[in-house]
C-alpha cells in the first residue's frame, strides 16, 4: 500500500487510536480497584477526623475505621432506624440534601472513642465556587458537637478554603445544636462584632463571607432531618439516669 496515500493515513490513524484506546482501557481496569480503595479510605479518614481520630505511625485508616466505627445505619426523619439494603457508607449525600427532609436517606456512623460513643452525621452544601461537605460528630446526648471536619472542592486559598483548617473547625467543639428548650438551632457562623446574644455560634472566616454562610446553611439543611433521632438519644440518656 502506498504510504503516501490518504487511505494509508486513515487506516494507520484508526489502528493507532484503537491500540491506544484498548491500552488505556486495560490500564484503567487494572487500576480501578486501587482507585476505589483510595476513595473509600479518604472518606473513612474524613469521618474519623470529625471524631478527632487521626492515624499515627504504623496505623492505617482502614484499621482505625474498623476499630472505632462500631456501627452504621440509616434513620428516617421520624428518628427511626430503617431496615434497608442500602449501605450507609454508599449514600450519596449530595443528592439527598436536595430532597425534602422527610424523604431523605440519613446515614449515621456510631463511633467509639475514649470519651464515649459519638454519632457522626454527614453534611453537604455549597460554597462560593463549588460544593462543600464534611462530618459532624455529636456526643451521646445528641446535642453537643464533639468535633467537625469540613472540606471543599474549589474555594479560594487563604479565604474560603480556610474551612478545612483546624482553626475554623475547632470552634465547633462544645457547641450545642439544640437550645435550652430543646429547639433545633444549629450553629451560626458570624463575623466579629456580630455575635448573637443567644444560641451557638462560631466566627466566620475573614474574607470568606459567602463560604462561611455556606457552612451555616449546610449545617442547618443537613442536620435538620436528624433532629428527631438526636432528640431520642437525649431522651434515652435521661431515662437511663
Tab-separated table of C-alpha atoms in Angstrom:
chain	number	residue	atom	x	y	z
A	1	UNK	CA	0.000	0.000	0.000
A	2	UNK	CA	1.207	3.448	-0.861
A	3	UNK	CA	2.253	5.051	2.388
A	4	UNK	CA	1.682	8.473	0.901
A	5	UNK	CA	-1.971	7.808	0.113
A	6	UNK	CA	-4.915	9.156	2.105
A	7	UNK	CA	-6.226	5.612	2.646
A	8	UNK	CA	-2.979	4.549	4.335
A	9	UNK	CA	-3.119	7.600	6.611
A	10	UNK	CA	-6.725	6.843	7.610
A	11	UNK	CA	-6.030	3.159	8.305
A	12	UNK	CA	-2.863	3.979	10.257
A	13	UNK	CA	-4.656	6.583	12.394
A	14	UNK	CA	-7.584	4.234	13.040
A	15	UNK	CA	-5.345	1.366	14.151
A	16	UNK	CA	-3.304	3.700	16.353
A	17	UNK	CA	-6.438	5.045	18.062
A	18	UNK	CA	-7.727	1.516	18.660
A	19	UNK	CA	-4.415	0.306	20.119
A	20	UNK	CA	-4.086	3.332	22.408
A	21	UNK	CA	-7.737	3.131	23.432
A	22	UNK	CA	-7.516	-0.551	24.299
A	23	UNK	CA	-4.285	0.052	26.206
A	24	UNK	CA	-5.805	2.853	28.270
A	25	UNK	CA	-8.885	0.739	28.972
A	26	UNK	CA	-6.749	-2.137	30.234
A	27	UNK	CA	-4.726	0.165	32.473
A	28	UNK	CA	-7.911	1.809	33.822
A	29	UNK	CA	-9.493	-1.539	34.670
A	30	UNK	CA	-6.294	-2.719	36.325
A	31	UNK	CA	-6.024	0.410	38.484
A	32	UNK	CA	-9.750	0.781	39.214
A	33	UNK	CA	-9.820	-1.371	42.382
A	34	UNK	CA	-6.968	0.655	43.884
A	35	UNK	CA	-8.676	3.925	42.937
A	36	UNK	CA	-11.902	2.814	44.610
A	37	UNK	CA	-9.968	1.758	47.713
A	38	UNK	CA	-8.229	5.137	47.888
A	39	UNK	CA	-11.550	6.993	47.561
A	40	UNK	CA	-13.101	4.874	50.296
A	41	UNK	CA	-10.122	5.342	52.603
A	42	UNK	CA	-10.231	9.106	52.110
A	43	UNK	CA	-13.917	9.124	53.085
A	44	UNK	CA	-13.132	6.991	56.124
A	45	UNK	CA	-10.351	9.412	57.050
A	46	UNK	CA	-12.775	12.334	56.919
A	47	UNK	CA	-15.358	10.520	59.050
A	48	UNK	CA	-12.730	9.680	61.664
A	49	UNK	CA	-11.311	13.215	61.599
A	50	UNK	CA	-14.666	14.606	62.712
A	51	UNK	CA	-14.320	12.447	65.848
A	52	UNK	CA	-10.774	13.759	66.337
A	53	UNK	CA	-9.237	10.426	65.344
A	54	UNK	CA	-6.178	10.534	63.101
A	55	UNK	CA	-3.776	7.731	62.151
A	56	UNK	CA	-0.464	7.641	63.951
A	57	UNK	CA	2.723	5.977	62.752
A	58	UNK	CA	2.065	2.415	61.691
A	59	UNK	CA	-1.726	2.750	61.677
A	60	UNK	CA	-3.891	2.612	58.578
A	61	UNK	CA	-7.140	4.448	58.027
A	62	UNK	CA	-8.913	1.183	57.240
A	63	UNK	CA	-7.800	-0.395	60.530
A	64	UNK	CA	-8.757	2.690	62.555
A	65	UNK	CA	-12.149	2.805	60.895
A	66	UNK	CA	-12.836	-0.833	61.706
A	67	UNK	CA	-11.736	-0.263	65.275
A	68	UNK	CA	-13.711	2.910	66.038
A	69	UNK	CA	-16.789	2.811	63.785
A	70	UNK	CA	-18.746	0.165	65.647
A	71	UNK	CA	-21.971	0.543	63.678
A	72	UNK	CA	-23.518	2.416	60.779
A	73	UNK	CA	-27.193	2.615	59.940
A	74	UNK	CA	-29.887	4.662	58.254
A	75	UNK	CA	-32.624	6.629	60.003
A	76	UNK	CA	-35.670	8.481	58.708
A	77	UNK	CA	-36.976	11.926	59.580
A	78	UNK	CA	-39.016	10.397	62.427
A	79	UNK	CA	-35.790	9.280	64.074
A	80	UNK	CA	-36.387	5.583	63.490
A	81	UNK	CA	-33.783	3.161	62.211
A	82	UNK	CA	-34.677	1.916	58.740
A	83	UNK	CA	-34.141	-1.653	57.561
A	84	UNK	CA	-32.575	-1.178	54.157
A	85	UNK	CA	-30.309	-2.922	51.693
A	86	UNK	CA	-28.526	0.395	51.204
A	87	UNK	CA	-25.077	0.581	52.760
A	88	UNK	CA	-24.935	3.860	54.766
A	89	UNK	CA	-21.364	4.358	53.541
A	90	UNK	CA	-22.589	4.380	49.930
A	91	UNK	CA	-25.331	7.001	50.369
A	92	UNK	CA	-24.803	9.971	48.035
A	93	UNK	CA	-25.382	12.830	50.460
A	94	UNK	CA	-25.070	15.429	47.682
A	95	UNK	CA	-28.290	14.052	46.186
A	96	UNK	CA	-30.085	13.508	49.498
A	97	UNK	CA	-29.764	17.132	50.656
A	98	UNK	CA	-31.724	18.248	47.584
A	99	UNK	CA	-34.751	16.196	48.645
A	100	UNK	CA	-37.494	17.163	51.048
A	101	UNK	CA	-36.210	16.378	54.570
A	102	UNK	CA	-38.964	13.802	55.077
A	103	UNK	CA	-37.791	11.834	52.029
A	104	UNK	CA	-34.071	11.684	52.713
A	105	UNK	CA	-31.919	8.648	53.390
A	106	UNK	CA	-29.994	9.653	56.525
A	107	UNK	CA	-26.731	7.805	57.330
A	108	UNK	CA	-25.427	7.633	60.897
A	109	UNK	CA	-21.992	6.387	61.977
A	110	UNK	CA	-21.634	5.239	65.583
A	111	UNK	CA	-18.097	5.834	66.781
A	112	UNK	CA	-16.337	4.533	69.878
A	113	UNK	CA	-13.866	6.987	71.451
A	114	UNK	CA	-12.029	7.277	74.758
A	115	UNK	CA	-14.651	9.803	75.889
A	116	UNK	CA	-17.625	7.652	74.956
A	117	UNK	CA	-19.849	6.929	71.982
A	118	UNK	CA	-20.182	9.624	69.334
A	119	UNK	CA	-22.678	9.869	66.477
A	120	UNK	CA	-21.252	11.120	63.188
A	121	UNK	CA	-23.511	12.724	60.597
A	122	UNK	CA	-22.600	13.810	57.046
A	123	UNK	CA	-23.259	17.364	55.868
A	124	UNK	CA	-23.204	18.779	52.340
A	125	UNK	CA	-23.764	22.241	50.862
A	126	UNK	CA	-22.487	24.948	48.534
A	127	UNK	CA	-19.597	27.349	48.967
A	128	UNK	CA	-18.588	30.255	46.752
A	129	UNK	CA	-17.056	28.292	43.875
A	130	UNK	CA	-18.320	24.780	44.373
A	131	UNK	CA	-19.556	22.148	46.805
A	132	UNK	CA	-18.502	21.971	50.432
A	133	UNK	CA	-19.042	18.961	52.670
A	134	UNK	CA	-17.991	17.346	55.900
A	135	UNK	CA	-18.976	15.429	59.007
A	136	UNK	CA	-20.213	16.457	62.442
A	137	UNK	CA	-19.540	14.224	65.459
A	138	UNK	CA	-22.001	14.626	68.325
A	139	UNK	CA	-21.759	13.448	71.908
A	140	UNK	CA	-24.026	10.675	73.140
A	141	UNK	CA	-26.565	13.289	74.233
A	142	UNK	CA	-27.281	14.005	70.563
A	143	UNK	CA	-26.727	17.704	71.158
A	144	UNK	CA	-23.140	18.753	71.852
A	145	UNK	CA	-20.653	18.818	68.982
A	146	UNK	CA	-17.584	16.749	69.777
A	147	UNK	CA	-15.734	17.520	66.561
A	148	UNK	CA	-16.172	18.764	62.999
A	149	UNK	CA	-14.490	18.180	59.678
A	150	UNK	CA	-15.082	20.276	56.548
A	151	UNK	CA	-13.704	20.047	53.011
A	152	UNK	CA	-14.231	21.852	49.727
A	153	UNK	CA	-13.762	21.441	46.013
A	154	UNK	CA	-12.585	24.838	44.828
A	155	UNK	CA	-12.699	27.571	47.472
A	156	UNK	CA	-10.084	30.323	47.351
A	157	UNK	CA	-6.815	29.523	49.182
A	158	UNK	CA	-6.384	31.753	52.215
A	159	UNK	CA	-10.063	32.715	52.165
A	160	UNK	CA	-12.943	30.246	51.813
A	161	UNK	CA	-10.532	27.312	51.756
A	162	UNK	CA	-9.817	28.021	55.431
A	163	UNK	CA	-12.881	25.953	56.344
A	164	UNK	CA	-10.643	22.895	56.102
A	165	UNK	CA	-8.205	24.261	58.694
A	166	UNK	CA	-8.296	23.288	62.403
A	167	UNK	CA	-8.509	26.960	63.422
A	168	UNK	CA	-12.022	27.102	61.961
A	169	UNK	CA	-13.160	23.553	62.616
A	170	UNK	CA	-12.116	23.505	66.276
A	171	UNK	CA	-14.501	26.356	67.045
A	172	UNK	CA	-17.434	23.965	66.721
A	173	UNK	CA	-16.309	21.741	69.583
A	174	UNK	CA	-18.616	22.040	72.578
A	175	UNK	CA	-21.368	23.875	70.710
A	176	UNK	CA	-24.951	22.708	71.246
A	177	UNK	CA	-27.256	22.389	68.246
A	178	UNK	CA	-30.398	22.499	70.410
A	179	UNK	CA	-31.492	25.421	72.566
A	180	UNK	CA	-32.229	25.168	76.288
A	181	UNK	CA	-35.875	24.419	75.453
A	182	UNK	CA	-34.853	21.615	73.053
A	183	UNK	CA	-35.456	23.542	69.839
A	184	UNK	CA	-33.093	22.889	66.929
A	185	UNK	CA	-30.894	25.950	66.421
A	186	UNK	CA	-27.811	24.582	64.627
A	187	UNK	CA	-24.692	26.772	64.804
A	188	UNK	CA	-24.437	30.301	63.435
A	189	UNK	CA	-21.304	31.414	61.588
A	190	UNK	CA	-20.920	35.137	62.282
A	191	UNK	CA	-18.491	37.993	61.733
A	192	UNK	CA	-16.511	39.516	64.577
A	193	UNK	CA	-18.681	42.025	66.382
A	194	UNK	CA	-21.920	40.396	65.232
A	195	UNK	CA	-22.095	37.651	67.840
A	196	UNK	CA	-25.719	36.815	68.758
A	197	UNK	CA	-26.869	37.143	72.351
A	198	UNK	CA	-28.322	33.649	72.305
A	199	UNK	CA	-27.591	30.379	70.532
A	200	UNK	CA	-24.398	28.638	69.480
A	201	UNK	CA	-22.068	30.462	67.124
A	202	UNK	CA	-18.532	30.463	65.696
A	203	UNK	CA	-16.557	33.188	63.995
A	204	UNK	CA	-16.651	33.338	60.208
A	205	UNK	CA	-13.556	33.255	58.030
A	206	UNK	CA	-12.094	36.676	57.380
A	207	UNK	CA	-12.640	37.452	53.697
A	208	UNK	CA	-14.644	34.270	53.211
A	209	UNK	CA	-18.141	35.555	53.909
A	210	UNK	CA	-20.001	33.552	51.258
A	211	UNK	CA	-18.224	30.304	52.131
A	212	UNK	CA	-18.893	30.926	55.827
A	213	UNK	CA	-22.563	31.497	55.090
A	214	UNK	CA	-22.470	28.302	53.041
A	215	UNK	CA	-21.226	26.366	56.072
A	216	UNK	CA	-24.055	27.749	58.204
A	217	UNK	CA	-26.690	26.870	55.605
A	218	UNK	CA	-25.105	23.446	55.080
A	219	UNK	CA	-25.374	22.631	58.774
A	220	UNK	CA	-28.955	23.868	59.042
A	221	UNK	CA	-30.135	21.952	55.968
A	222	UNK	CA	-28.181	18.759	56.622
A	223	UNK	CA	-28.813	18.395	60.359
A	224	UNK	CA	-32.486	19.396	60.436
A	225	UNK	CA	-33.801	15.978	59.285
A	226	UNK	CA	-31.820	14.298	62.087
A	227	UNK	CA	-33.464	16.250	64.910
A	228	UNK	CA	-35.944	13.502	65.860
A	229	UNK	CA	-33.163	10.906	66.004
A	230	UNK	CA	-30.879	13.196	68.019
A	231	UNK	CA	-33.681	14.086	70.421
A	232	UNK	CA	-34.316	10.390	71.009
A	233	UNK	CA	-30.669	9.931	72.018
A	234	UNK	CA	-31.039	12.621	74.659
A	235	UNK	CA	-34.312	11.127	75.887
A	236	UNK	CA	-32.739	7.681	76.237
A	237	UNK	CA	-29.847	9.168	78.174
A	238	UNK	CA	-32.187	10.974	80.544
A	239	UNK	CA	-34.278	7.837	81.022
A	240	UNK	CA	-31.218	5.808	81.977
A	241	UNK	CA	-30.268	8.132	84.833
